[in-house]
PDB file of C-alpha atoms in Angstrom:
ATOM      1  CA  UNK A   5       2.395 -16.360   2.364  1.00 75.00           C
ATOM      2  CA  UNK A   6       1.105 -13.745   4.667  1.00 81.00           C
ATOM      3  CA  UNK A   7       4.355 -14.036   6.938  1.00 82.00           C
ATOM      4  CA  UNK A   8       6.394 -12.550   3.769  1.00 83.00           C
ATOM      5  CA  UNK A   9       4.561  -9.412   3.655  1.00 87.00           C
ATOM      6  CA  UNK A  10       5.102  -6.185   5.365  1.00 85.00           C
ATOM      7  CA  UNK A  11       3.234  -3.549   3.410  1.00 88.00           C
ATOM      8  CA  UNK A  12      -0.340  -3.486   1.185  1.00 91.00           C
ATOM      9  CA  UNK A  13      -0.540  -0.513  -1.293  1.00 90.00           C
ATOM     10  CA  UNK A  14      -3.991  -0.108  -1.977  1.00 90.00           C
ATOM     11  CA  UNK A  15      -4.229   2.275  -5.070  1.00 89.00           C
ATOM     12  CA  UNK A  16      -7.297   4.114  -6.597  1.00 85.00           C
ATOM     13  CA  UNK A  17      -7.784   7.822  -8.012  1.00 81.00           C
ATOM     14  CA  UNK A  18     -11.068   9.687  -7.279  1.00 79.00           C
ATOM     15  CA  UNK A  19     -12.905   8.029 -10.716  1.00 80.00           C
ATOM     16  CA  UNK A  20     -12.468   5.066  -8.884  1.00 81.00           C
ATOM     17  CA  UNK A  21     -13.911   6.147  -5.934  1.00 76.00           C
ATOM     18  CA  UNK A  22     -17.524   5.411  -6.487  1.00 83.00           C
ATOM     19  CA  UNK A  23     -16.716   1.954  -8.213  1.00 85.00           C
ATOM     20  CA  UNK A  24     -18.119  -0.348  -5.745  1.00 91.00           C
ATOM     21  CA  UNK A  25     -16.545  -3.567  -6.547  1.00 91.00           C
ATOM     22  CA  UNK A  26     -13.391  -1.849  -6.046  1.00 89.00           C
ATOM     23  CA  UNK A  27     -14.155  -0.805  -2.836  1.00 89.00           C
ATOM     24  CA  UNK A  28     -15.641  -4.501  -1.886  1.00 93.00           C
ATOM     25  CA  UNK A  29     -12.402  -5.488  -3.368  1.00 92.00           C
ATOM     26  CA  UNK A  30     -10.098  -3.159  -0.906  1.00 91.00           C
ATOM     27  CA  UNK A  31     -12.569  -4.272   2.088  1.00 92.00           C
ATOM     28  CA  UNK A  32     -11.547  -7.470   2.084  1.00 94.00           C
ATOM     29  CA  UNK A  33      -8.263  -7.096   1.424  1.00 92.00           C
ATOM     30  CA  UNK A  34      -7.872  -4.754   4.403  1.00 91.00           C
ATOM     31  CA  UNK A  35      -9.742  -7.431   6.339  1.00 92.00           C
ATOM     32  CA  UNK A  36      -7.455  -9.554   5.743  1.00 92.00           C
ATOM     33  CA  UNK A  37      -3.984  -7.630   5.911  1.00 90.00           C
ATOM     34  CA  UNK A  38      -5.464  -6.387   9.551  1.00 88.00           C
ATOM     35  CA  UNK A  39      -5.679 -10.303  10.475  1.00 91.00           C
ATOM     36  CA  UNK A  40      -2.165 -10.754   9.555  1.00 91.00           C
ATOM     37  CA  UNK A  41      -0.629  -7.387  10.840  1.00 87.00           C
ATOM     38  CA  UNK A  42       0.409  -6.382   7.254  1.00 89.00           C
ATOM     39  CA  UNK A  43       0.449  -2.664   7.219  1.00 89.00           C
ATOM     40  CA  UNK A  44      -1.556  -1.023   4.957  1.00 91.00           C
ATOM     41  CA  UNK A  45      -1.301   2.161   2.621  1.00 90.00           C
ATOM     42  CA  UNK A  46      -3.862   4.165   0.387  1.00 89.00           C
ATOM     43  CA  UNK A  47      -2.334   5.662  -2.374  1.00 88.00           C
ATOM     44  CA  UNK A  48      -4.178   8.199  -3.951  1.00 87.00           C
ATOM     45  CA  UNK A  49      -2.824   8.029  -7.607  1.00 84.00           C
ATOM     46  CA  UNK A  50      -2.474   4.463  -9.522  1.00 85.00           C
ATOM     47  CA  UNK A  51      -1.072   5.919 -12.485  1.00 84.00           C
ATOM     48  CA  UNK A  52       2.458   7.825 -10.732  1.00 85.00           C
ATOM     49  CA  UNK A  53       2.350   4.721  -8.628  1.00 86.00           C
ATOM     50  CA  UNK A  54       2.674   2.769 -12.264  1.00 85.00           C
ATOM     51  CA  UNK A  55       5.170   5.032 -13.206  1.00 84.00           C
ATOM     52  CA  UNK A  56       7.281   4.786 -10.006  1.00 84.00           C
ATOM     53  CA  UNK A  57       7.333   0.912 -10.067  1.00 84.00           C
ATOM     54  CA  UNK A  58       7.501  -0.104 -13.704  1.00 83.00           C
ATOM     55  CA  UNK A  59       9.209   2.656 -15.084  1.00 73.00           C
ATOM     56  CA  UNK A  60      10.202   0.538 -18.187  1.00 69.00           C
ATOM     57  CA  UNK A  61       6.975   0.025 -19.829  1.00 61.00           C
ATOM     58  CA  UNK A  62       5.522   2.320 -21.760  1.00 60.00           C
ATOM     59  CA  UNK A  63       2.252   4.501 -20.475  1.00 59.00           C
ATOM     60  CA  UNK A  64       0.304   2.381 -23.074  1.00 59.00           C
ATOM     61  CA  UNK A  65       0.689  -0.110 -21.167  1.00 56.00           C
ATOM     62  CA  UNK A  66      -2.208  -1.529 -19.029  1.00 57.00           C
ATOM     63  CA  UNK A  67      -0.803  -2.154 -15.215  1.00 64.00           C
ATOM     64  CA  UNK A  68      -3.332  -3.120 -12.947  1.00 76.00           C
ATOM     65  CA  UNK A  69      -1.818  -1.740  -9.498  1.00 82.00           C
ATOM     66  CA  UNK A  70      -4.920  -1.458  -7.405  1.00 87.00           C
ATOM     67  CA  UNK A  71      -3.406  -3.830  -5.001  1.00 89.00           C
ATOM     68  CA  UNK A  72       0.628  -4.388  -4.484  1.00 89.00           C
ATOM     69  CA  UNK A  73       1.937  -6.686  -1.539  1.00 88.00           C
ATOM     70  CA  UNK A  74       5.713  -5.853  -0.465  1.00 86.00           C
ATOM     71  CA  UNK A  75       6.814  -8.732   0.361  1.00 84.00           C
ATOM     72  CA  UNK A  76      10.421  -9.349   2.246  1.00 76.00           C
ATOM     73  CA  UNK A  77      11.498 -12.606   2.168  1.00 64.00           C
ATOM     74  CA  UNK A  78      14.314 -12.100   4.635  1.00 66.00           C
ATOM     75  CA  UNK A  79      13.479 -12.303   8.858  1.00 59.00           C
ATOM     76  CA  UNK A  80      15.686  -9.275   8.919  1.00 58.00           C
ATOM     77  CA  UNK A  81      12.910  -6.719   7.613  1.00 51.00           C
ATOM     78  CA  UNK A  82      14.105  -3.872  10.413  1.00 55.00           C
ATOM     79  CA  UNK A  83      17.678  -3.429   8.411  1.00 67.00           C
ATOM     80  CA  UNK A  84      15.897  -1.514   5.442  1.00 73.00           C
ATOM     81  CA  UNK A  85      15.911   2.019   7.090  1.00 80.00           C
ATOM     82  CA  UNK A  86      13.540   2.747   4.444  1.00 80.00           C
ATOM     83  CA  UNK A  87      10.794  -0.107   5.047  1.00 79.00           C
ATOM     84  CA  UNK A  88      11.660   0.939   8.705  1.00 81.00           C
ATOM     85  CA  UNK A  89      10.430   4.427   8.632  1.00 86.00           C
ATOM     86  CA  UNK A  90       7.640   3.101   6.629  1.00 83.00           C
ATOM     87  CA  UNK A  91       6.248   0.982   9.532  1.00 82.00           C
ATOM     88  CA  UNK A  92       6.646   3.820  12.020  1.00 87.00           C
ATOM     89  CA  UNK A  93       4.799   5.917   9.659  1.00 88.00           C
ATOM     90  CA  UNK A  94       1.805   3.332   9.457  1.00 86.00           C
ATOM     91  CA  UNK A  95       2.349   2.425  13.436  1.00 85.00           C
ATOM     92  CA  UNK A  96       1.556   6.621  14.516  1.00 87.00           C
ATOM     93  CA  UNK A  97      -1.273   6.352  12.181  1.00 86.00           C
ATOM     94  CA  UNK A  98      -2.976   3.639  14.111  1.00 82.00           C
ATOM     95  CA  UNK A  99      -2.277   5.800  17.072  1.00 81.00           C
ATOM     96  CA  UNK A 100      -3.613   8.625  15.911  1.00 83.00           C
ATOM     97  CA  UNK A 101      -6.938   6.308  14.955  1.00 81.00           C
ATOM     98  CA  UNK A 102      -6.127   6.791  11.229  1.00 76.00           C
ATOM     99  CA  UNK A 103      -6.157   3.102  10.379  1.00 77.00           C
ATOM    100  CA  UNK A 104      -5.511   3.034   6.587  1.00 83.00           C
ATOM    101  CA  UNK A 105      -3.504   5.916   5.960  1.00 84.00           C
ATOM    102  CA  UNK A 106      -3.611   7.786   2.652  1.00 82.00           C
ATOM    103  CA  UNK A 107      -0.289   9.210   0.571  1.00 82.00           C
ATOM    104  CA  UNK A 108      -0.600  11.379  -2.178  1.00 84.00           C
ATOM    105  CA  UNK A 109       1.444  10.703  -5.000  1.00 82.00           C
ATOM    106  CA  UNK A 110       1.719  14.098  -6.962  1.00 81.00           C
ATOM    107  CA  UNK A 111       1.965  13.744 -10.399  1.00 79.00           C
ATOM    108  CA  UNK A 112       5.925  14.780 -12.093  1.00 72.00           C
TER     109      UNK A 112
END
């Protein structure tokens, strides 16, 4: 349910970059996240990302994070400050014609 979803983390580390099924993969998904206004967010390294948002599994185990939809199920999105900072962060991007901006998760 697109109405549900406020943020697309798009997540691939320079290997990745020449893989292009990945990158037909992230096309249409920003294709369609910029037909629904869902903000969208590179992130530069899948593997902190992994480690940030399943912290209880092991680093054995496979997590396939290329693409992660934040969903908020509540009409009250705007009382996260958090998730609200977030969508000023991705709103001055537009502005400054940066469509899909990229954060770079530094490794621990």
């Amino acid at each position: 349910d697109p109405d549900n979803v406020v943020l697309c983390l798009l997540a691939a580390d320079e290997e990745e970059a020449g893989d292009a099924a990945l990158q037909i993969h992230f096309t249409l998904i920003q294709a369609f996240c910029c037909e629904n206004d869902i903000n969208i967010l590179r992130v530069s390294n899948p593997a902190r990302l992994a480690q940030l948002l399943l912290p209880a599994t092991g680093p054995d185990s496979p997590a396939d994070l290329h693409c992660v939809l934040v969903t908020n199920p509540h009409a009250s999105q705007w009382k996260d400050p958090a998730l609200s900072q977030l969508m000023c962060f991705c709103r001055e991007s537009r502005y400054m014609d940066q469509w899909v901006p990229v954060i770079n998760l530094p490794e621990r």
